[in-house]
Coordinates of C-alpha atoms in Angstrom, one line a residue:
M1 CA 0.0 0.0 0.0
M2 CA 1.3 3.5 -0.9
R3 CA 2.0 5.7 2.1
D4 CA 1.8 9.0 0.3
K5 CA -0.2 8.5 -2.9
E6 CA 0.2 12.1 -4.2
K7 CA 4.0 12.0 -3.8
T8 CA 4.4 8.4 -5.2
L9 CA 2.2 9.0 -8.1
G10 CA 3.4 12.6 -8.7
N11 CA 7.0 11.4 -8.9
L12 CA 6.0 8.7 -11.4
I13 CA 4.0 11.1 -13.6
D14 CA 6.7 13.8 -13.6
K15 CA 9.3 11.3 -15.0
C16 CA 7.1 10.4 -17.9
K17 CA 7.7 12.1 -21.3
T18 CA 4.6 10.5 -22.8
A19 CA 1.1 10.1 -21.5
F20 CA -1.6 7.9 -23.0
I21 CA -5.1 9.3 -23.2
S22 CA -8.2 7.2 -23.9
Y23 CA -11.6 8.3 -25.1
V24 CA -14.8 6.9 -26.5
D25 CA -15.7 7.1 -30.2
P26 CA -19.3 7.6 -31.4
D27 CA -19.9 3.8 -31.6
G28 CA -18.9 3.4 -28.0
F29 CA -15.4 1.9 -28.7
P30 CA -12.3 3.1 -26.8
I31 CA -9.5 4.8 -28.6
T32 CA -6.0 5.3 -27.0
K33 CA -3.5 7.9 -28.2
A34 CA 0.0 8.8 -27.0
M35 CA 0.4 12.4 -26.1
L36 CA 3.2 14.6 -24.8
A37 CA 3.3 14.7 -21.1
P38 CA 0.9 17.2 -19.5
R39 CA 2.2 20.8 -19.4
E40 CA 0.8 21.3 -16.0
R41 CA -0.8 19.3 -13.2
M42 CA -2.5 20.1 -9.9
G43 CA -1.6 17.2 -7.7
I44 CA -3.0 14.1 -9.2
T45 CA -6.4 15.6 -9.9
E46 CA -6.0 18.1 -12.8
F47 CA -3.8 17.7 -15.8
Y48 CA -3.5 20.2 -18.7
F49 CA -2.4 19.0 -22.2
T50 CA -2.0 20.8 -25.5
T51 CA -3.6 19.4 -28.7
N52 CA -5.1 20.4 -32.0
T53 CA -8.7 21.7 -32.0
S54 CA -9.2 19.8 -35.3
S55 CA -8.3 16.4 -33.8
N56 CA -10.7 13.6 -33.6
K57 CA -10.2 13.3 -29.8
V58 CA -11.4 16.9 -29.4
N59 CA -14.5 16.3 -31.4
Y60 CA -15.2 13.1 -29.4
F61 CA -14.6 14.8 -26.1
K62 CA -17.1 17.5 -27.0
K63 CA -19.7 14.7 -27.3
N64 CA -18.6 12.4 -24.5
N65 CA -16.1 13.8 -21.9
K66 CA -15.3 10.5 -20.2
A67 CA -11.6 9.6 -20.4
S68 CA -8.7 8.0 -18.8
I69 CA -5.0 8.8 -18.8
Y70 CA -2.1 6.4 -18.2
F71 CA 1.5 7.0 -17.2
V72 CA 4.0 4.2 -17.3
D73 CA 7.5 3.7 -15.9
N74 CA 8.9 1.0 -18.1
R75 CA 12.2 0.8 -16.1
F76 CA 10.5 -0.4 -12.9
F77 CA 7.3 -1.9 -14.5
R78 CA 4.9 0.4 -12.7
G79 CA 2.2 2.7 -13.8
V80 CA -0.9 4.7 -12.9
S81 CA -4.3 4.8 -14.6
L82 CA -6.6 7.7 -13.8
I83 CA -10.2 7.9 -14.8
G84 CA -12.2 11.1 -15.1
T85 CA -13.5 13.7 -17.5
V86 CA -12.0 16.1 -20.1
E87 CA -12.9 19.7 -20.7
V88 CA -11.9 21.3 -24.0
L89 CA -10.6 24.8 -23.2
E90 CA -10.3 27.2 -26.1
D91 CA -10.2 30.5 -24.2
Q92 CA -7.0 32.7 -24.5
D93 CA -6.2 32.6 -20.7
S94 CA -6.0 28.8 -20.7
K95 CA -4.1 28.7 -23.9
K96 CA -1.5 31.3 -22.7
R97 CA -1.2 29.6 -19.4
I98 CA 0.5 26.5 -20.8
W99 CA 2.0 27.9 -24.0
Q100 CA 5.7 27.2 -24.3
E101 CA 8.4 28.6 -26.6
G102 CA 8.7 26.4 -29.6
D103 CA 5.0 25.5 -29.7
T104 CA 4.8 27.3 -33.1
M105 CA 6.3 24.1 -34.5
Y106 CA 2.8 22.6 -33.9
Y107 CA 0.6 25.7 -33.9
H108 CA 1.9 28.0 -36.6
G109 CA -0.5 30.8 -35.7
G110 CA 1.0 31.1 -32.2
V111 CA -1.0 31.1 -29.0
T112 CA -4.0 32.5 -30.8
D113 CA -4.0 29.8 -33.5
P114 CA -7.6 28.5 -33.8
D115 CA -6.2 24.9 -34.1
Y116 CA -4.6 25.1 -30.7
C117 CA -6.5 24.2 -27.5
V118 CA -6.0 22.8 -24.1
L119 CA -7.4 19.6 -22.7
K120 CA -8.2 19.7 -18.9
F121 CA -8.4 16.3 -17.5
T122 CA -10.0 15.9 -14.0
A123 CA -9.4 12.6 -12.3
T124 CA -12.0 11.0 -10.0
K125 CA -10.3 7.6 -9.3
G126 CA -7.4 5.6 -10.3
R127 CA -5.3 2.4 -10.1
Y128 CA -1.6 2.1 -9.3
Y129 CA 0.4 -0.9 -10.6
S130 CA 3.7 -1.8 -9.1
K131 CA 5.6 -5.1 -8.4
F132 CA 2.8 -7.1 -10.1
T133 CA 0.2 -5.9 -7.7
N134 CA -2.4 -3.1 -8.0
E135 CA -4.1 -0.6 -5.7
D136 CA -7.4 1.1 -6.5
F137 CA -8.1 4.6 -5.0
N138 CA -10.5 7.4 -5.1
I139 CA -9.1 10.9 -5.7
E140 CA -11.0 12.4 -2.7
E141 CA -9.1 9.9 -0.5
V142 CA -5.7 11.3 -1.6

C-alpha cells in the first residue's frame, strides 16, 4: 500500500515524457493515443495537455467527456491509470497559461492559433500498478 499517494504518483507522472489518453468514439469503442506529457498538473487531480482543436479526440470529447490517462515507468514496470473527464478549453487565458516557446512548431499561428486548444483532465479515481500488484483509490481519499 502506498504511504503517500500524491507523492508516489506525482513522482512517477513527472518522470514520464509520454502520457496515454483514452476516449470513446461515437460507436462506444475506446481509442487510446499517445500524447506529450501534461504541461501542468495540480496534484494528481487536474492535468493540462496541448492538442489540435481539429483532432478527432477533441470532437469526441465534446460529445462524451469520459476519459482515462495512463502513465508508465517501463524501467520499474509500474504505472498509474486515472479515470475522469476532459474539458476542451479554447479560451485565451487557458491557452496562454500552458503555452511554451517552440510551440509554433505545432501551432503555426501562435498562442491565438484556432487549431490550438487545451485539454483539462480531471481525475475521480485511479489504479496504481507496481511489483505485479495493484491498488485502487478514489481521488478524494488522496
